[in-house]
Amino acid sequence: MMKTNQKKKKINRADNISGYLFIGVAMIIFIMFTLYPVISAVITSLQKYKPFGSEWVALNNYVDAMKSSLFWKSIKNTVLYTIIVVPCSLLISFIISIMILPFSRKLQSVFKALYYLPGIASGVAIAVVWLWLYDSSPSGIFNRILGIFGAASQNWLSSSKTAMLSLILMALLSSHGSNIIIYMAALHGIDNTYFEAAEIDGATFLQKVRYIVFPLCKPTTLFLLVTGIIGSFQVFMNAYMMTGGGPDNNTTMIGLLIFNNAFTYGKYGLACAQAIILALVIGLLTMLQFKVMGDDIEY
């Protein structure tokens, strides 16, 4: 009996050690690539950074950030971009998912692969394609389409009237693959008995969507809304590659502003302060979304 207990203790001890080793690897990666950069950014945000001997300036970088008109303009641009892109992207993804749901599983897989295909490509490569589409010369694809209807050619990316619209259109037409796959998984998880009962009651297609599909997909919508807003507030590649923040900083997003302050102007302290403010804003928005939408989630 004693030997049996000792063997069990040894096995349990070995299992505990293995578990700690697995957790240790994840913790090391988390500390190196998440915790340390965050702590370093907080410390740097309180300094006037220099390669040798940074100067401690307390909250001056935060004050400078809050006083900067360009900072608030970048926030405004980012909020405008987010308000349009995120809800519209979710709506488009939801509609497409419902449209391809009646097809066979194989055909559904084909559609999901086609919609997800742009997500595999490099962001730079996609931006180059869109630069070609937005070519301001009469030979540009979009300008050719306008020419068919007798409209004048547009300087899509260099005009303050169309630059932001161009970035929004780019986002809406090239970023639905992941959302569609997640929505499809949620739709497949709905029990058919709900639809059978609705048919017996004479419910129309739109009534089924409103009273069955939408409520049961609400947890998925909340997840996609939270992750979509986080990603939208961190958007960088589109503005950097397509417009560089112009014209007149009308497409300067907060992510691009932080990048420029850090790597173009060498203001690492100011850039870190703006990054910390951005993180706090995203955190508050996430909490607000869970508060507003999370209380009445139907599982």
Tab-separated table of C-alpha atoms in Angstrom:
chain	number	residue	atom	x	y	z
A	1	MET	CA	0.000	0.000	0.000
A	2	MET	CA	2.833	2.360	0.904
A	3	LYS	CA	4.623	1.561	-2.337
A	4	THR	CA	1.454	2.238	-4.325
A	5	ASN	CA	1.004	5.642	-2.674
A	6	GLN	CA	4.640	6.509	-3.313
A	7	LYS	CA	4.278	5.583	-6.986
A	8	LYS	CA	1.154	7.761	-7.263
A	9	LYS	CA	2.972	10.668	-5.655
A	10	LYS	CA	5.885	10.279	-8.075
A	11	ILE	CA	3.503	10.176	-11.039
A	12	ASN	CA	1.653	13.239	-9.776
A	13	ARG	CA	4.918	15.049	-9.177
A	14	ALA	CA	6.096	14.208	-12.716
A	15	ASP	CA	2.775	15.420	-14.134
A	16	ASN	CA	3.056	18.653	-12.157
A	17	ILE	CA	6.583	19.243	-13.417
A	18	SER	CA	5.483	18.625	-17.022
A	19	GLY	CA	2.595	21.039	-16.575
A	20	TYR	CA	4.841	23.729	-15.116
A	21	LEU	CA	7.281	23.250	-18.010
A	22	PHE	CA	4.508	23.761	-20.574
A	23	ILE	CA	3.215	26.806	-18.703
A	24	GLY	CA	6.783	28.088	-18.268
A	25	VAL	CA	7.372	28.202	-22.030
A	26	ALA	CA	4.183	30.194	-22.561
A	27	MET	CA	5.028	32.516	-19.646
A	28	ILE	CA	8.527	33.175	-20.981
A	29	ILE	CA	7.109	34.091	-24.387
A	30	PHE	CA	4.443	36.286	-22.743
A	31	ILE	CA	7.031	38.071	-20.575
A	32	MET	CA	9.483	38.618	-23.446
A	33	PHE	CA	7.074	39.730	-26.161
A	34	THR	CA	4.125	41.230	-24.249
A	35	LEU	CA	4.800	42.153	-20.629
A	36	TYR	CA	8.316	43.562	-21.096
A	37	PRO	CA	7.401	45.726	-24.145
A	38	VAL	CA	4.376	47.132	-22.275
A	39	ILE	CA	6.413	47.985	-19.164
A	40	SER	CA	9.175	49.431	-21.349
A	41	ALA	CA	6.634	51.576	-23.241
A	42	VAL	CA	5.180	52.919	-19.982
A	43	ILE	CA	8.653	53.833	-18.709
A	44	THR	CA	9.651	55.398	-22.035
A	45	SER	CA	6.421	57.440	-22.099
A	46	LEU	CA	7.668	59.202	-18.956
A	47	GLN	CA	11.012	60.100	-20.524
A	48	LYS	CA	12.511	62.220	-23.239
A	49	TYR	CA	14.167	59.283	-24.915
A	50	LYS	CA	17.809	59.450	-25.952
A	51	PRO	CA	20.042	56.548	-27.036
A	52	PHE	CA	22.366	57.360	-24.156
A	53	GLY	CA	20.903	58.864	-20.990
A	54	SER	CA	17.189	59.502	-21.345
A	55	GLU	CA	15.776	62.477	-19.476
A	56	TRP	CA	12.910	61.937	-17.017
A	57	VAL	CA	10.007	64.272	-17.897
A	58	ALA	CA	7.142	62.688	-15.890
A	59	LEU	CA	3.780	63.309	-17.605
A	60	ASN	CA	4.997	65.942	-20.091
A	61	ASN	CA	4.658	63.560	-23.039
A	62	TYR	CA	1.028	62.890	-22.131
A	63	VAL	CA	0.380	66.625	-21.817
A	64	ASP	CA	2.019	67.258	-25.204
A	65	ALA	CA	-0.075	64.503	-26.750
A	66	MET	CA	-3.310	65.903	-25.367
A	67	LYS	CA	-2.412	69.414	-26.529
A	68	SER	CA	-1.546	68.299	-30.061
A	69	SER	CA	-4.200	69.191	-32.636
A	70	LEU	CA	-2.776	66.490	-34.943
A	71	PHE	CA	-3.290	63.878	-32.216
A	72	TRP	CA	-6.971	64.768	-31.900
A	73	LYS	CA	-7.349	64.878	-35.669
A	74	SER	CA	-5.876	61.391	-35.940
A	75	ILE	CA	-8.286	60.204	-33.240
A	76	LYS	CA	-11.174	61.765	-35.160
A	77	ASN	CA	-10.043	60.098	-38.406
A	78	THR	CA	-9.706	56.738	-36.664
A	79	VAL	CA	-13.127	57.011	-35.026
A	80	LEU	CA	-14.749	57.956	-38.353
A	81	TYR	CA	-13.032	55.036	-40.066
A	82	THR	CA	-14.118	52.651	-37.288
A	83	ILE	CA	-17.738	53.830	-37.121
A	84	ILE	CA	-18.209	53.116	-40.834
A	85	VAL	CA	-15.959	50.114	-41.469
A	86	VAL	CA	-16.687	47.858	-38.472
A	87	PRO	CA	-20.535	47.828	-38.525
A	88	CYS	CA	-20.661	47.661	-42.327
A	89	SER	CA	-18.107	44.826	-42.399
A	90	LEU	CA	-20.121	42.846	-39.854
A	91	LEU	CA	-23.352	43.438	-41.766
A	92	ILE	CA	-21.820	42.398	-45.090
A	93	SER	CA	-20.229	39.296	-43.528
A	94	PHE	CA	-23.504	38.343	-41.823
A	95	ILE	CA	-25.511	38.706	-45.046
A	96	ILE	CA	-22.981	36.732	-47.098
A	97	SER	CA	-22.897	33.967	-44.476
A	98	ILE	CA	-26.701	33.636	-44.578
A	99	MET	CA	-26.660	33.631	-48.392
A	100	ILE	CA	-24.175	30.753	-48.687
A	101	LEU	CA	-25.651	28.723	-45.796
A	102	PRO	CA	-28.244	26.866	-47.967
A	103	PHE	CA	-25.494	25.499	-50.231
A	104	SER	CA	-23.824	22.114	-49.722
A	105	ARG	CA	-20.870	21.901	-47.344
A	106	LYS	CA	-18.414	21.542	-50.238
A	107	LEU	CA	-19.756	24.626	-52.001
A	108	GLN	CA	-19.735	26.518	-48.712
A	109	SER	CA	-16.050	25.633	-48.315
A	110	VAL	CA	-15.353	26.981	-51.810
A	111	PHE	CA	-17.022	30.312	-50.993
A	112	LYS	CA	-15.263	30.559	-47.613
A	113	ALA	CA	-11.908	29.899	-49.275
A	114	LEU	CA	-12.564	32.534	-51.941
A	115	TYR	CA	-13.553	35.168	-49.389
A	116	TYR	CA	-10.622	34.293	-47.121
A	117	LEU	CA	-8.085	34.363	-49.966
A	118	PRO	CA	-7.269	38.112	-49.626
A	119	GLY	CA	-6.387	37.497	-45.962
A	120	ILE	CA	-3.582	35.159	-47.015
A	121	ALA	CA	-1.939	37.771	-49.228
A	122	SER	CA	0.497	40.319	-47.850
A	123	GLY	CA	-1.012	43.635	-46.829
A	124	VAL	CA	1.587	45.399	-48.948
A	125	ALA	CA	0.633	43.342	-52.009
A	126	ILE	CA	-3.051	44.138	-51.518
A	127	ALA	CA	-2.220	47.836	-51.120
A	128	VAL	CA	-0.288	47.785	-54.397
A	129	VAL	CA	-3.307	46.298	-56.179
A	130	TRP	CA	-5.563	48.997	-54.732
A	131	LEU	CA	-3.074	51.700	-55.729
A	132	TRP	CA	-3.453	50.419	-59.276
A	133	LEU	CA	-7.253	50.506	-58.980
A	134	TYR	CA	-7.137	54.062	-57.596
A	135	ASP	CA	-4.762	55.318	-60.284
A	136	SER	CA	-5.655	58.985	-60.791
A	137	SER	CA	-5.022	58.911	-64.535
A	138	PRO	CA	-7.933	58.283	-66.933
A	139	SER	CA	-6.583	54.751	-67.432
A	140	GLY	CA	-7.168	53.869	-63.767
A	141	ILE	CA	-9.778	51.145	-63.258
A	142	PHE	CA	-12.177	53.229	-61.155
A	143	ASN	CA	-11.725	56.262	-63.396
A	144	ARG	CA	-12.507	54.086	-66.411
A	145	ILE	CA	-15.744	53.036	-64.729
A	146	LEU	CA	-16.583	56.693	-64.096
A	147	GLY	CA	-15.791	57.449	-67.733
A	148	ILE	CA	-18.388	54.915	-68.869
A	149	PHE	CA	-21.043	57.012	-67.134
A	150	GLY	CA	-19.580	60.267	-68.419
A	151	ALA	CA	-18.203	61.366	-65.038
A	152	ALA	CA	-14.870	63.142	-64.638
A	153	SER	CA	-11.792	61.289	-63.400
A	154	GLN	CA	-11.031	61.554	-59.688
A	155	ASN	CA	-7.749	61.983	-57.859
A	156	TRP	CA	-8.846	59.342	-55.372
A	157	LEU	CA	-5.971	59.305	-52.889
A	158	SER	CA	-4.788	62.901	-53.154
A	159	SER	CA	-8.091	64.714	-52.686
A	160	SER	CA	-9.399	65.523	-49.224
A	161	LYS	CA	-12.908	64.701	-50.474
A	162	THR	CA	-12.179	61.130	-51.546
A	163	ALA	CA	-9.041	59.972	-49.675
A	164	MET	CA	-10.793	58.691	-46.536
A	165	LEU	CA	-13.650	57.280	-48.604
A	166	SER	CA	-11.077	55.378	-50.664
A	167	LEU	CA	-9.532	53.783	-47.555
A	168	ILE	CA	-12.976	52.858	-46.236
A	169	LEU	CA	-13.996	51.305	-49.561
A	170	MET	CA	-10.748	49.334	-49.631
A	171	ALA	CA	-11.431	47.954	-46.148
A	172	LEU	CA	-15.042	47.060	-46.947
A	173	LEU	CA	-14.168	45.145	-50.102
A	174	SER	CA	-11.162	43.164	-48.898
A	175	SER	CA	-11.565	42.021	-45.300
A	176	HIS	CA	-14.513	39.676	-44.754
A	177	GLY	CA	-12.957	36.207	-44.889
A	178	SER	CA	-12.381	35.663	-41.178
A	179	ASN	CA	-15.747	37.122	-40.206
A	180	ILE	CA	-17.584	34.898	-42.678
A	181	ILE	CA	-15.857	31.757	-41.423
A	182	ILE	CA	-16.708	32.608	-37.802
A	183	TYR	CA	-20.297	33.488	-38.655
A	184	MET	CA	-20.670	30.255	-40.618
A	185	ALA	CA	-19.505	28.268	-37.593
A	186	ALA	CA	-22.096	30.077	-35.448
A	187	LEU	CA	-24.872	29.442	-37.978
A	188	HIS	CA	-24.053	25.739	-38.142
A	189	GLY	CA	-24.369	25.616	-34.355
A	190	ILE	CA	-28.048	26.661	-34.424
A	191	ASP	CA	-30.403	23.724	-33.862
A	192	ASN	CA	-32.723	23.065	-36.809
A	193	THR	CA	-35.652	22.582	-34.446
A	194	TYR	CA	-35.853	26.363	-34.066
A	195	PHE	CA	-36.383	26.776	-37.815
A	196	GLU	CA	-38.842	23.866	-37.974
A	197	ALA	CA	-40.936	25.413	-35.205
A	198	ALA	CA	-40.806	28.802	-36.952
A	199	GLU	CA	-41.989	27.232	-40.227
A	200	ILE	CA	-44.910	25.592	-38.445
A	201	ASP	CA	-45.865	29.039	-37.089
A	202	GLY	CA	-45.647	30.467	-40.614
A	203	ALA	CA	-42.578	32.663	-40.043
A	204	THR	CA	-41.058	34.324	-43.088
A	205	PHE	CA	-37.356	34.229	-43.960
A	206	LEU	CA	-36.735	37.688	-42.519
A	207	GLN	CA	-38.601	36.786	-39.324
A	208	LYS	CA	-36.393	33.715	-38.897
A	209	VAL	CA	-33.313	35.879	-39.296
A	210	ARG	CA	-34.598	38.507	-36.869
A	211	TYR	CA	-35.974	36.284	-34.111
A	212	ILE	CA	-33.754	33.187	-34.382
A	213	VAL	CA	-30.518	33.737	-36.243
A	214	PHE	CA	-29.615	37.189	-34.987
A	215	PRO	CA	-30.233	36.544	-31.248
A	216	LEU	CA	-28.393	33.206	-31.314
A	217	CYS	CA	-25.460	34.777	-33.200
A	218	LYS	CA	-25.223	37.664	-30.746
A	219	PRO	CA	-22.220	36.224	-28.837
A	220	THR	CA	-20.400	35.838	-32.159
A	221	THR	CA	-21.365	39.371	-33.187
A	222	LEU	CA	-20.082	40.729	-29.873
A	223	PHE	CA	-16.770	38.919	-30.344
A	224	LEU	CA	-16.365	40.185	-33.905
A	225	LEU	CA	-17.399	43.697	-32.890
A	226	VAL	CA	-14.809	43.842	-30.091
A	227	THR	CA	-11.987	42.421	-32.212
A	228	GLY	CA	-13.040	44.560	-35.190
A	229	ILE	CA	-12.907	47.805	-33.201
A	230	ILE	CA	-9.540	46.843	-31.700
A	231	GLY	CA	-8.156	46.117	-35.172
A	232	SER	CA	-9.702	49.249	-36.664
A	233	PHE	CA	-8.193	51.499	-33.984
A	234	GLN	CA	-4.808	49.955	-34.746
A	235	VAL	CA	-5.092	50.281	-38.525
A	236	PHE	CA	-1.767	51.285	-40.030
A	237	MET	CA	-0.900	49.536	-43.274
A	238	ASN	CA	-3.720	50.981	-45.396
A	239	ALA	CA	-3.018	54.608	-44.498
A	240	TYR	CA	0.768	54.168	-44.647
A	241	MET	CA	0.816	52.499	-48.061
A	242	MET	CA	-2.096	54.251	-49.757
A	243	THR	CA	-1.950	57.902	-48.686
A	244	GLY	CA	0.867	58.330	-46.177
A	245	GLY	CA	-1.645	60.192	-44.005
A	246	GLY	CA	-2.404	62.865	-46.584
A	247	PRO	CA	-3.761	65.001	-47.957
A	248	ASP	CA	-3.455	67.541	-45.146
A	249	ASN	CA	-3.418	64.676	-42.579
A	250	ASN	CA	-7.015	63.806	-43.474
A	251	THR	CA	-6.160	60.091	-43.433
A	252	THR	CA	-3.618	60.152	-40.594
A	253	MET	CA	-4.753	57.389	-38.246
A	254	ILE	CA	-3.559	57.189	-34.659
A	255	GLY	CA	-1.425	54.147	-35.495
A	256	LEU	CA	0.304	55.997	-38.321
A	257	LEU	CA	0.856	59.044	-36.096
A	258	ILE	CA	2.508	56.882	-33.423
A	259	PHE	CA	4.714	55.270	-36.072
A	260	ASN	CA	5.762	58.636	-37.517
A	261	ASN	CA	6.560	60.103	-34.102
A	262	ALA	CA	8.692	57.101	-33.177
A	263	PHE	CA	10.502	56.191	-36.384
A	264	THR	CA	10.374	59.371	-38.492
A	265	TYR	CA	10.826	62.104	-35.884
A	266	GLY	CA	12.550	60.048	-33.166
A	267	LYS	CA	10.064	61.133	-30.471
A	268	TYR	CA	9.885	57.766	-28.766
A	269	GLY	CA	8.579	59.138	-25.475
A	270	LEU	CA	5.711	60.963	-27.158
A	271	ALA	CA	4.941	57.931	-29.333
A	272	CYS	CA	4.818	55.647	-26.283
A	273	ALA	CA	2.547	58.101	-24.453
A	274	GLN	CA	0.168	58.149	-27.424
A	275	ALA	CA	0.289	54.341	-27.584
A	276	ILE	CA	-0.620	54.083	-23.886
A	277	ILE	CA	-3.525	56.506	-24.393
A	278	LEU	CA	-4.688	54.425	-27.371
A	279	ALA	CA	-4.517	51.232	-25.274
A	280	LEU	CA	-6.612	52.860	-22.541
A	281	VAL	CA	-9.195	54.055	-25.072
A	282	ILE	CA	-9.453	50.568	-26.604
A	283	GLY	CA	-9.779	49.040	-23.124
A	284	LEU	CA	-12.578	51.435	-22.160
A	285	LEU	CA	-14.422	50.820	-25.437
A	286	THR	CA	-14.140	47.056	-24.941
A	287	MET	CA	-15.528	47.303	-21.414
A	288	LEU	CA	-18.379	49.475	-22.686
A	289	GLN	CA	-19.259	46.964	-25.396
A	290	PHE	CA	-19.384	44.081	-22.920
A	291	LYS	CA	-21.486	46.206	-20.582
A	292	VAL	CA	-23.982	47.199	-23.261
A	293	MET	CA	-24.180	43.960	-25.273
A	294	GLY	CA	-22.967	41.312	-22.858
A	295	ASP	CA	-25.774	41.437	-20.285
A	296	ASP	CA	-28.518	40.046	-22.504
A	297	ILE	CA	-26.527	37.525	-24.525
A	298	GLU	CA	-28.661	34.497	-25.437
A	299	TYR	CA	-26.721	31.231	-25.499
